[in-house]
Amino acid sequence: DVKVTQSSRYLVKRTGEKVFLECVQDMDHENMFWYRQDPGLGLRLIYFSYDVKMKEKGDIPEGYSVSREKKERFSLILESASTNQTSMYLCASSTPVGLADTDTQYFGPGTRLTVL
Amino acid sequence: LAKTTQPISMDSYEGQEVNITCSHNNIATNDYITWYQQFPSQGPRFIIQGYKTKVTNEVASLFIPADRKSSTLSLPRVSLSDTAVYYCPPGGYNKLIFGAGTRLAVHP
């Protein structure tokens, strides 16, 4: 079974703090993703990475950065946390399936971040 | 740009069959159709995937017509534990776009 783990289930930080969210997958997947999920808005893609040291912006990258130094690990960084970044953060990984462009994503349990 | 449309919410009762339909505008030739299920305070999990016609697994069936402009997720004899949000995100190169999904409520 694919396993995607996230460093914390719950996190409370103060405005202006630097926050690191870590995600690790154990299936040698090329692609990794960071989403945030807010009530009524579904999942919104922040950043994704299709290879080590490669990254691409998603739909809402402002206020975030990412790091992928190893294939199995993808970190989301909030340089200076703000209250509007209070949210559920979900990490996912995937690998392309044959000739299909649409692959299956496997999600971690999520980190509920509260910024005070 | 590929986009999917699905109902915001549905209600059902235990033991009934539930069908959730998704329309797939501008689906690309190479894209598979994938459905996910999400329970509260958990990440989405893969349910079923198909390219065309019908696919069935232990959880659900997926019906895709020949033109692939829609798909229907069928949950046979739902139980209270099937209460969740169901997503049919459009594909794209190496990424999916999740909207608000369909919130299914199963009642006793």
Coordinates of N, CA and C in Angstrom, one line a residue:
Chain A
D1 N 0.8 -1.2 0.0 CA 0.0 0.0 0.0 C 0.9 1.3 0.0
V2 N 0.4 2.2 -0.8 CA 1.1 3.5 -0.8 C 0.9 4.2 0.6
K3 N 2.0 4.8 1.1 CA 1.8 5.5 2.3 C 2.4 6.9 2.1
V4 N 1.5 7.9 2.4 CA 2.0 9.3 2.4 C 1.8 9.8 3.8
T5 N 2.8 10.3 4.4 CA 2.8 10.8 5.8 C 3.1 12.2 5.9
Q6 N 2.4 12.9 6.8 CA 2.7 14.3 7.0 C 3.1 14.5 8.5
S7 N 4.0 15.5 8.6 CA 4.8 15.6 9.9 C 3.8 15.8 11.1
S8 N 2.8 16.5 10.9 CA 1.9 16.8 12.1 C 0.4 16.7 11.6
R9 N -0.4 16.3 12.5 CA -1.9 16.4 12.2 C -2.5 17.7 12.6
Y10 N -2.0 18.3 13.7 CA -2.4 19.6 14.1 C -1.2 20.5 14.4
L11 N -1.3 21.8 14.1 CA -0.2 22.7 14.3 C -0.8 24.1 14.6
V12 N -0.2 24.7 15.6 CA -0.7 26.1 16.0 C 0.6 27.0 16.0
K13 N 0.5 28.0 15.2 CA 1.6 29.0 15.0 C 1.1 30.4 15.2
R14 N 2.1 31.3 15.4 CA 1.7 32.7 15.5 C 2.0 33.4 14.2
T15 N 1.3 34.5 14.0 CA 1.5 35.4 12.9 C 3.0 35.8 12.8
G16 N 3.5 35.6 11.6 CA 4.9 36.0 11.3 C 5.9 34.9 11.5
E17 N 5.5 33.8 12.1 CA 6.4 32.7 12.2 C 6.7 32.0 10.9
K18 N 7.8 31.4 10.8 CA 8.1 30.6 9.6 C 7.7 29.1 9.9
V19 N 6.9 28.6 9.0 CA 6.3 27.3 9.2 C 6.7 26.3 8.2
F20 N 7.1 25.1 8.6 CA 7.5 24.0 7.7 C 6.5 22.9 7.8
L21 N 6.0 22.4 6.7 CA 5.1 21.2 6.7 C 5.8 20.2 5.8
E22 N 6.0 19.0 6.4 CA 6.8 18.0 5.8 C 5.9 16.9 5.3
C23 N 6.2 16.3 4.1 CA 5.5 15.2 3.6 C 6.4 14.2 3.0
V24 N 6.2 12.9 3.3 CA 7.1 11.9 2.9 C 6.2 10.8 2.3
Q25 N 6.6 10.2 1.1 CA 5.9 9.1 0.5 C 6.9 8.0 0.3
D26 N 6.4 6.8 0.4 CA 7.3 5.6 0.4 C 7.2 4.7 -0.9
M27 N 6.6 5.3 -2.0 CA 6.4 4.5 -3.1 C 7.2 5.0 -4.3
D28 N 8.2 5.7 -4.1 CA 9.1 6.2 -5.2 C 8.3 6.9 -6.3
H29 N 7.3 7.7 -5.9 CA 6.5 8.4 -6.9 C 7.3 9.7 -7.4
E30 N 7.1 9.9 -8.6 CA 7.8 11.1 -9.2 C 7.1 12.4 -8.8
N31 N 5.8 12.4 -8.8 CA 5.0 13.6 -8.5 C 4.6 13.8 -7.1
M32 N 4.7 15.0 -6.6 CA 4.2 15.3 -5.3 C 3.5 16.7 -5.3
F33 N 2.5 16.8 -4.4 CA 1.6 18.0 -4.5 C 1.3 18.5 -3.1
W34 N 1.1 19.8 -3.0 CA 0.5 20.4 -1.8 C -0.8 21.1 -2.2
Y35 N -1.8 20.8 -1.4 CA -3.1 21.5 -1.5 C -3.5 22.1 -0.2
R36 N -4.3 23.1 -0.3 CA -5.0 23.5 0.9 C -6.5 23.3 0.7
Q37 N -7.2 23.1 1.8 CA -8.7 22.8 1.7 C -9.4 23.7 2.7
D38 N -10.3 24.5 2.2 CA -11.1 25.3 3.1 C -12.6 25.0 2.8
P39 N -13.4 25.2 3.9 CA -14.8 24.9 3.7 C -15.5 25.5 2.5
G40 N -16.2 24.7 1.7 CA -16.9 25.3 0.6 C -16.0 25.5 -0.7
L41 N -14.7 25.4 -0.5 CA -13.8 25.7 -1.6 C -13.1 24.5 -2.3
G42 N -13.3 23.4 -1.7 CA -12.7 22.2 -2.2 C -11.2 22.2 -2.0
L43 N -10.5 21.5 -2.8 CA -9.0 21.4 -2.7 C -8.4 22.4 -3.7
R44 N -7.5 23.2 -3.3 CA -6.8 24.1 -4.2 C -5.3 23.8 -4.2
L45 N -4.8 23.7 -5.4 CA -3.4 23.3 -5.5 C -2.5 24.5 -5.3
I46 N -1.5 24.3 -4.4 CA -0.5 25.4 -4.1 C 0.7 25.2 -4.9
Y47 N 1.3 24.1 -4.9 CA 2.5 23.8 -5.6 C 2.6 22.3 -6.0
F48 N 3.2 22.0 -7.0 CA 3.5 20.5 -7.2 C 4.9 20.4 -7.8
S49 N 5.4 19.2 -7.7 CA 6.8 18.9 -8.1 C 6.8 17.5 -8.9
Y50 N 7.4 17.5 -10.1 CA 7.4 16.3 -10.8 C 8.8 15.6 -10.9
D51 N 9.7 16.2 -10.1 CA 11.0 15.6 -10.0 C 11.8 16.3 -8.9
V52 N 12.8 15.7 -8.4 CA 13.7 16.3 -7.4 C 14.2 17.6 -7.9
K53 N 14.1 18.6 -7.0 CA 14.5 20.0 -7.3 C 13.6 20.7 -8.3
M54 N 12.6 20.1 -8.8 CA 11.7 20.7 -9.8 C 10.4 21.1 -9.1
K55 N 9.9 22.2 -9.4 CA 8.6 22.7 -8.8 C 7.9 23.5 -9.8
E56 N 6.5 23.5 -9.6 CA 5.7 24.4 -10.4 C 4.6 24.9 -9.6
K57 N 4.2 26.2 -9.9 CA 3.2 26.8 -9.1 C 1.8 26.2 -9.5
G58 N 1.0 26.1 -8.5 CA -0.4 25.7 -8.7 C -1.2 26.9 -8.8
D59 N -2.4 26.8 -8.3 CA -3.4 27.9 -8.4 C -3.2 29.0 -7.4
I60 N -2.7 28.7 -6.2 CA -2.6 29.7 -5.2 C -1.2 29.7 -4.5
P61 N -0.1 30.0 -5.2 CA 1.2 29.9 -4.6 C 1.6 31.0 -3.7
E62 N 0.9 32.1 -3.8 CA 1.3 33.3 -3.0 C 1.4 33.0 -1.5
G63 N 2.5 33.4 -1.0 CA 2.7 33.2 0.5 C 3.3 31.9 0.8
Y64 N 3.6 31.1 -0.2 CA 4.2 29.7 0.1 C 5.4 29.5 -0.8
S65 N 6.3 28.6 -0.3 CA 7.3 28.1 -1.1 C 7.5 26.6 -0.8
V66 N 8.2 25.9 -1.7 CA 8.4 24.5 -1.5 C 9.8 24.1 -1.7
S67 N 10.1 22.9 -1.2 CA 11.5 22.3 -1.4 C 11.3 20.9 -1.6
R68 N 12.1 20.4 -2.6 CA 12.1 18.9 -2.9 C 13.6 18.6 -3.2
E69 N 14.3 18.2 -2.1 CA 15.7 17.8 -2.2 C 15.9 16.3 -2.4
K70 N 14.9 15.6 -2.0 CA 14.9 14.1 -2.2 C 13.6 13.7 -2.8
K71 N 13.6 12.6 -3.5 CA 12.4 12.2 -4.2 C 11.2 11.9 -3.3
E72 N 11.5 11.4 -2.1 CA 10.4 11.0 -1.2 C 9.9 12.1 -0.4
R73 N 10.5 13.2 -0.4 CA 10.1 14.3 0.6 C 9.8 15.6 -0.1
F74 N 8.7 16.2 0.3 CA 8.3 17.5 -0.3 C 7.8 18.4 0.8
S75 N 8.5 19.5 0.9 CA 8.2 20.4 2.1 C 7.5 21.7 1.6
L76 N 6.5 22.1 2.4 CA 5.8 23.3 2.1 C 6.2 24.3 3.2
I77 N 6.6 25.5 2.8 CA 7.1 26.5 3.7 C 6.2 27.8 3.6
L78 N 5.8 28.2 4.8 CA 5.1 29.5 4.9 C 6.2 30.4 5.5
E79 N 6.7 31.3 4.7 CA 7.8 32.2 5.1 C 7.4 33.1 6.3
S80 N 6.2 33.6 6.3 CA 5.7 34.4 7.4 C 4.2 34.2 7.5
A81 N 3.9 33.3 8.4 CA 2.5 32.9 8.5 C 1.6 34.0 8.8
S82 N 0.4 33.9 8.1 CA -0.6 34.9 8.4 C -1.9 34.2 8.7
T83 N -2.9 34.9 9.3 CA -4.1 34.3 9.8 C -4.9 33.7 8.6
N84 N -4.8 34.3 7.4 CA -5.5 33.7 6.3 C -4.9 32.5 5.7
Q85 N -3.9 32.0 6.3 CA -3.3 30.7 6.0 C -3.7 29.6 6.9
T86 N -4.6 29.9 7.8 CA -5.2 28.9 8.6 C -6.1 28.0 7.7
S87 N -5.8 26.7 7.7 CA -6.4 25.8 6.8 C -6.0 24.4 7.0
M88 N -6.6 23.5 6.3 CA -6.2 22.1 6.2 C -5.2 22.0 5.1
Y89 N -4.0 21.4 5.3 CA -3.1 21.2 4.2 C -2.9 19.8 3.9
L90 N -3.0 19.4 2.7 CA -3.0 18.0 2.2 C -1.8 17.8 1.2
C91 N -1.1 16.8 1.5 CA 0.0 16.4 0.6 C -0.5 15.2 -0.2
A92 N 0.0 15.1 -1.4 CA -0.3 13.9 -2.2 C 0.9 13.5 -3.1
S93 N 0.9 12.3 -3.5 CA 1.9 11.8 -4.5 C 1.3 11.0 -5.6
S94 N 2.0 10.9 -6.7 CA 1.4 10.1 -7.8 C 2.6 9.7 -8.7
T95 N 2.3 8.8 -9.6 CA 3.2 8.4 -10.7 C 2.4 8.2 -11.9
P96 N 2.9 8.7 -13.0 CA 2.2 8.6 -14.3 C 1.9 7.1 -14.6
V97 N 0.7 6.8 -15.1 CA 0.2 5.5 -15.4 C 0.3 5.3 -16.9
G98 N 1.2 4.5 -17.4 CA 1.2 4.2 -18.8 C 1.2 5.4 -19.7
L99 N 0.3 5.5 -20.6 CA 0.3 6.6 -21.5 C -0.7 7.7 -21.1
A100 N -1.4 7.4 -20.0 CA -2.4 8.4 -19.5 C -1.8 9.6 -18.9
D101 N -2.3 10.7 -19.2 CA -1.9 11.9 -18.5 C -2.5 12.1 -17.1
T102 N -3.6 11.4 -16.9 CA -4.2 11.5 -15.6 C -3.8 10.4 -14.7
D103 N -3.2 10.7 -13.6 CA -2.7 9.6 -12.8 C -3.5 9.7 -11.5
T104 N -3.3 8.6 -10.7 CA -4.0 8.5 -9.4 C -3.1 9.2 -8.3
Q105 N -3.8 10.0 -7.5 CA -3.1 10.7 -6.4 C -3.4 10.0 -5.1
Y106 N -2.4 9.8 -4.3 CA -2.5 9.2 -3.0 C -2.2 10.3 -1.9
F107 N -3.2 10.5 -1.1 CA -3.1 11.6 -0.1 C -2.7 11.2 1.3
G108 N -2.0 12.2 1.9 CA -1.7 12.0 3.3 C -2.9 12.4 4.2
P109 N -2.8 12.3 5.5 CA -3.9 12.5 6.4 C -4.3 14.0 6.6
G110 N -3.4 14.8 6.2 CA -3.6 16.3 6.3 C -3.0 16.9 7.6
T111 N -2.7 18.1 7.5 CA -2.3 18.9 8.7 C -3.2 20.1 8.8
R112 N -3.8 20.2 10.0 CA -4.7 21.3 10.3 C -3.9 22.4 10.9
L113 N -3.6 23.4 10.2 CA -2.8 24.5 10.7 C -3.7 25.7 11.2
T114 N -3.4 26.2 12.4 CA -4.1 27.4 12.9 C -3.0 28.4 13.1
V115 N -3.2 29.6 12.5 CA -2.3 30.7 12.7 C -3.0 31.8 13.6
L116 N -2.4 32.1 14.7 CA -3.1 33.0 15.6 C -2.5 34.4 15.5
Chain B
L1 N -9.4 24.6 -21.4 CA -9.1 24.1 -20.1 C -10.2 23.1 -19.6
A2 N -9.7 21.9 -19.2 CA -10.6 20.9 -18.8 C -11.3 21.3 -17.5
K3 N -12.6 21.0 -17.5 CA -13.4 21.3 -16.3 C -14.5 20.2 -16.1
T4 N -14.8 20.0 -14.8 CA -15.9 19.0 -14.5 C -16.9 19.7 -13.7
T5 N -18.2 19.2 -13.9 CA -19.3 19.8 -13.1 C -20.0 18.6 -12.5
Q6 N -20.3 18.8 -11.2 CA -21.1 17.7 -10.5 C -22.0 18.4 -9.5
P7 N -23.0 17.7 -9.0 CA -24.0 18.3 -8.1 C -23.3 18.7 -6.8
I8 N -23.7 19.7 -6.1 CA -23.1 20.1 -4.9 C -23.4 19.1 -3.8
S9 N -24.6 18.6 -3.7 CA -25.0 17.7 -2.7 C -26.1 16.7 -3.1
M10 N -26.1 15.6 -2.4 CA -27.2 14.6 -2.6 C -27.5 14.0 -1.3
D11 N -28.8 13.5 -1.2 CA -29.2 12.8 0.0 C -29.7 11.4 -0.5
S12 N -29.5 10.5 0.4 CA -30.0 9.1 0.1 C -30.3 8.4 1.5
Y13 N -30.9 7.2 1.4 CA -31.2 6.4 2.6 C -30.4 5.1 2.5
E14 N -30.2 4.6 3.6 CA -29.5 3.3 3.7 C -30.1 2.3 2.8
G15 N -29.3 1.5 2.1 CA -29.8 0.4 1.3 C -30.1 0.8 -0.2
Q16 N -30.2 2.1 -0.4 CA -30.5 2.6 -1.8 C -29.2 2.6 -2.7
E17 N -29.4 2.6 -4.0 CA -28.3 2.8 -4.9 C -28.2 4.3 -5.2
V18 N -27.0 4.8 -5.2 CA -26.8 6.2 -5.4 C -25.9 6.4 -6.7
N19 N -26.4 7.2 -7.6 CA -25.6 7.5 -8.8 C -25.3 9.0 -8.8
I20 N -24.0 9.3 -8.9 CA -23.5 10.7 -9.0 C -22.9 10.9 -10.4
T21 N -23.4 11.9 -11.1 CA -23.0 12.1 -12.4 C -22.1 13.3 -12.5
C22 N -21.1 13.2 -13.3 CA -20.1 14.3 -13.5 C -20.0 14.6 -15.0
S23 N -20.0 15.8 -15.3 CA -19.8 16.2 -16.8 C -18.4 16.6 -16.9
H24 N -17.8 16.1 -18.0 CA -16.4 16.4 -18.3 C -16.2 17.2 -19.5
N25 N -16.2 18.5 -19.4 CA -16.0 19.4 -20.5 C -14.5 19.4 -20.9
N26 N -14.3 19.3 -22.2 CA -13.0 19.4 -22.8 C -12.0 18.3 -22.3
I27 N -12.6 17.1 -22.0 CA -11.7 16.0 -21.5 C -10.7 15.7 -22.6
A28 N -9.4 15.5 -22.3 CA -8.4 15.2 -23.2 C -8.4 13.8 -23.6
T29 N -8.0 13.5 -24.8 CA -8.0 12.1 -25.3 C -7.3 11.1 -24.4
N30 N -6.2 11.6 -23.8 CA -5.4 10.6 -23.0 C -5.9 10.6 -21.5
D31 N -6.8 11.4 -21.2 CA -7.2 11.5 -19.7 C -8.0 10.3 -19.3
Y32 N -7.7 9.7 -18.2 CA -8.6 8.8 -17.5 C -9.6 9.6 -16.7
I33 N -10.6 9.0 -16.3 CA -11.6 9.6 -15.4 C -11.5 8.9 -14.0
T34 N -11.3 9.7 -13.0 CA -11.0 9.2 -11.7 C -11.9 9.8 -10.6
W35 N -12.4 8.9 -9.7 CA -13.3 9.4 -8.6 C -12.6 9.2 -7.3
Y36 N -12.7 10.2 -6.4 CA -12.2 10.1 -5.1 C -13.3 10.3 -4.1
Q37 N -13.0 9.8 -2.9 CA -13.9 9.9 -1.7 C -13.2 10.6 -0.6
Q38 N -13.9 11.5 0.1 CA -13.2 12.1 1.3 C -14.1 12.1 2.5
F39 N -13.6 11.5 3.6 CA -14.3 11.6 4.8 C -13.8 12.8 5.6
P40 N -14.6 13.3 6.6 CA -14.2 14.5 7.4 C -12.8 14.3 8.0
S41 N -12.0 15.3 8.0 CA -10.7 15.3 8.6 C -9.7 14.2 8.1
Q42 N -10.0 13.8 6.8 CA -9.0 12.9 6.2 C -8.8 13.4 4.8
G43 N -7.7 12.9 4.2 CA -7.4 13.2 2.8 C -8.3 12.4 1.9
P44 N -8.5 12.9 0.6 CA -9.3 12.1 -0.3 C -8.6 10.8 -0.6
R45 N -9.4 9.8 -0.9 CA -8.8 8.5 -1.3 C -9.4 8.0 -2.6
F46 N -8.6 7.4 -3.4 CA -9.0 6.9 -4.7 C -10.1 5.8 -4.6
I47 N -11.2 6.0 -5.4 CA -12.2 4.9 -5.4 C -12.1 4.1 -6.7
I48 N -12.1 4.8 -7.8 CA -12.2 4.0 -9.1 C -11.8 4.9 -10.2
Q49 N -11.3 4.2 -11.3 CA -10.8 4.9 -12.4 C -11.1 4.2 -13.7
G50 N -11.5 4.9 -14.8 CA -11.8 4.2 -16.0 C -11.5 5.1 -17.2
Y51 N -11.5 4.5 -18.4 CA -11.3 5.3 -19.6 C -12.6 5.4 -20.4
K52 N -13.2 4.2 -20.6 CA -14.5 4.2 -21.2 C -15.3 3.0 -20.8
T53 N -16.5 2.9 -21.2 CA -17.5 1.8 -20.9 C -17.7 1.7 -19.4
K54 N -17.6 0.5 -18.8 CA -17.9 0.3 -17.4 C -16.7 -0.4 -16.7
V55 N -16.5 0.1 -15.5 CA -15.5 -0.5 -14.6 C -16.2 -0.7 -13.3
T56 N -15.9 -1.9 -12.7 CA -16.5 -2.2 -11.4 C -15.4 -2.7 -10.5
N57 N -15.4 -2.3 -9.2 CA -14.6 -2.9 -8.2 C -15.4 -3.1 -7.0
E58 N -14.7 -3.4 -5.9 CA -15.5 -3.9 -4.7 C -16.2 -2.7 -4.0
V59 N -15.9 -1.5 -4.4 CA -16.5 -0.3 -3.8 C -17.6 0.3 -4.6
A60 N -17.4 0.4 -5.9 CA -18.3 1.1 -6.8 C -18.2 0.6 -8.2
S61 N -19.1 1.2 -9.1 CA -19.1 1.0 -10.5 C -19.0 2.4 -11.1
L62 N -18.3 2.4 -12.3 CA -18.1 3.7 -13.0 C -18.6 3.4 -14.4
F63 N -19.5 4.3 -14.9 CA -20.1 4.2 -16.2 C -19.6 5.4 -17.0
I64 N -19.0 5.1 -18.2 CA -18.5 6.2 -19.0 C -19.1 6.0 -20.4
P65 N -19.9 6.9 -21.0 CA -20.4 6.7 -22.3 C -19.3 6.8 -23.4
A66 N -19.7 6.5 -24.6 CA -18.7 6.5 -25.7 C -18.1 7.8 -25.9
D67 N -18.9 8.9 -25.8 CA -18.3 10.2 -26.1 C -17.5 10.8 -24.9
R68 N -17.5 10.1 -23.8 CA -16.7 10.4 -22.6 C -16.9 11.8 -22.1
K69 N -18.0 12.4 -22.4 CA -18.3 13.8 -21.9 C -19.0 13.7 -20.5
S70 N -19.2 12.6 -20.0 CA -19.8 12.5 -18.6 C -19.3 11.1 -18.0
S71 N -19.5 11.0 -16.7 CA -19.3 9.7 -16.1 C -20.3 9.7 -14.9
T72 N -20.6 8.4 -14.5 CA -21.5 8.2 -13.4 C -20.9 7.2 -12.4
L73 N -20.8 7.7 -11.2 CA -20.3 6.8 -10.1 C -21.5 6.2 -9.5
S74 N -21.5 4.9 -9.4 CA -22.7 4.2 -8.8 C -22.2 3.5 -7.6
L75 N -22.9 3.8 -6.5 CA -22.6 3.2 -5.2 C -23.8 2.3 -4.8
P76 N -23.7 1.0 -4.8 CA -24.8 0.1 -4.6 C -25.1 0.0 -3.1
R77 N -26.3 0.0 -2.7 CA -26.8 -0.2 -1.4 C -25.9 0.6 -0.3
V78 N -26.1 1.9 -0.4 CA -25.2 2.7 0.5 C -25.6 2.5 2.0
S79 N -24.6 2.7 2.8 CA -24.7 2.7 4.2 C -24.4 4.0 4.8
L80 N -24.6 4.2 6.1 CA -24.2 5.5 6.7 C -22.8 5.8 6.5
S81 N -21.9 4.8 6.5 CA -20.5 5.1 6.3 C -20.1 5.6 4.9
D82 N -21.0 5.6 4.0 CA -20.7 6.2 2.7 C -21.0 7.7 2.7
T83 N -21.4 8.2 3.8 CA -21.5 9.7 3.9 C -20.1 10.3 3.7
A84 N -20.0 11.1 2.7 CA -18.6 11.7 2.4 C -18.8 12.7 1.2
V85 N -17.7 13.3 0.8 CA -17.6 14.1 -0.3 C -17.0 13.3 -1.5
Y86 N -17.6 13.4 -2.6 CA -17.1 12.6 -3.8 C -16.6 13.6 -4.9
Y87 N -15.4 13.3 -5.4 CA -14.8 14.2 -6.4 C -14.6 13.5 -7.7
C88 N -14.8 14.2 -8.8 CA -14.4 13.7 -10.1 C -13.5 14.8 -10.8
P89 N -12.3 14.9 -10.3 CA -11.5 16.0 -10.8 C -11.0 15.9 -12.3
P90 N -11.0 16.9 -13.0 CA -10.5 16.8 -14.4 C -9.0 16.6 -14.4
G91 N -8.5 15.9 -15.3 CA -7.1 15.6 -15.4 C -6.3 16.7 -16.1
G92 N -5.1 16.5 -16.2 CA -4.2 17.5 -16.9 C -2.9 16.9 -16.8
Y93 N -1.9 17.5 -17.4 CA -0.6 16.9 -17.3 C -0.1 16.8 -15.9
N94 N -0.1 15.6 -15.4 CA 0.5 15.4 -14.1 C -0.2 16.1 -12.9
K95 N -1.4 16.6 -13.1 CA -2.1 17.2 -12.0 C -3.6 17.1 -12.2
L96 N -4.3 17.1 -11.0 CA -5.7 17.1 -11.0 C -6.2 18.4 -10.4
I97 N -7.4 18.8 -10.8 CA -8.0 20.0 -10.3 C -9.3 19.6 -9.5
F98 N -9.2 19.7 -8.2 CA -10.3 19.3 -7.4 C -11.2 20.5 -7.1
G99 N -12.5 20.4 -7.4 CA -13.5 21.4 -7.0 C -14.1 21.1 -5.7
A100 N -15.3 21.5 -5.5 CA -16.0 21.4 -4.2 C -16.5 19.9 -4.0
G101 N -16.7 19.2 -5.1 CA -17.2 17.8 -5.0 C -18.7 17.8 -4.7
T102 N -19.2 16.5 -4.6 CA -20.6 16.3 -4.2 C -20.6 15.7 -2.8
R103 N -21.4 16.4 -2.0 CA -21.5 16.0 -0.6 C -22.7 15.1 -0.5
L104 N -22.4 13.8 -0.2 CA -23.5 12.8 -0.1 C -23.8 12.5 1.3
A105 N -25.1 12.7 1.7 CA -25.5 12.4 3.0 C -26.4 11.2 3.0
V106 N -26.1 10.1 3.7 CA -26.9 8.9 3.8 C -27.6 8.9 5.1
H107 N -28.9 8.8 5.0 CA -29.8 8.9 6.2 C -30.3 7.5 6.6
P108 N -30.5 7.3 7.9 CA -31.0 5.9 8.4 C -32.4 5.7 7.8

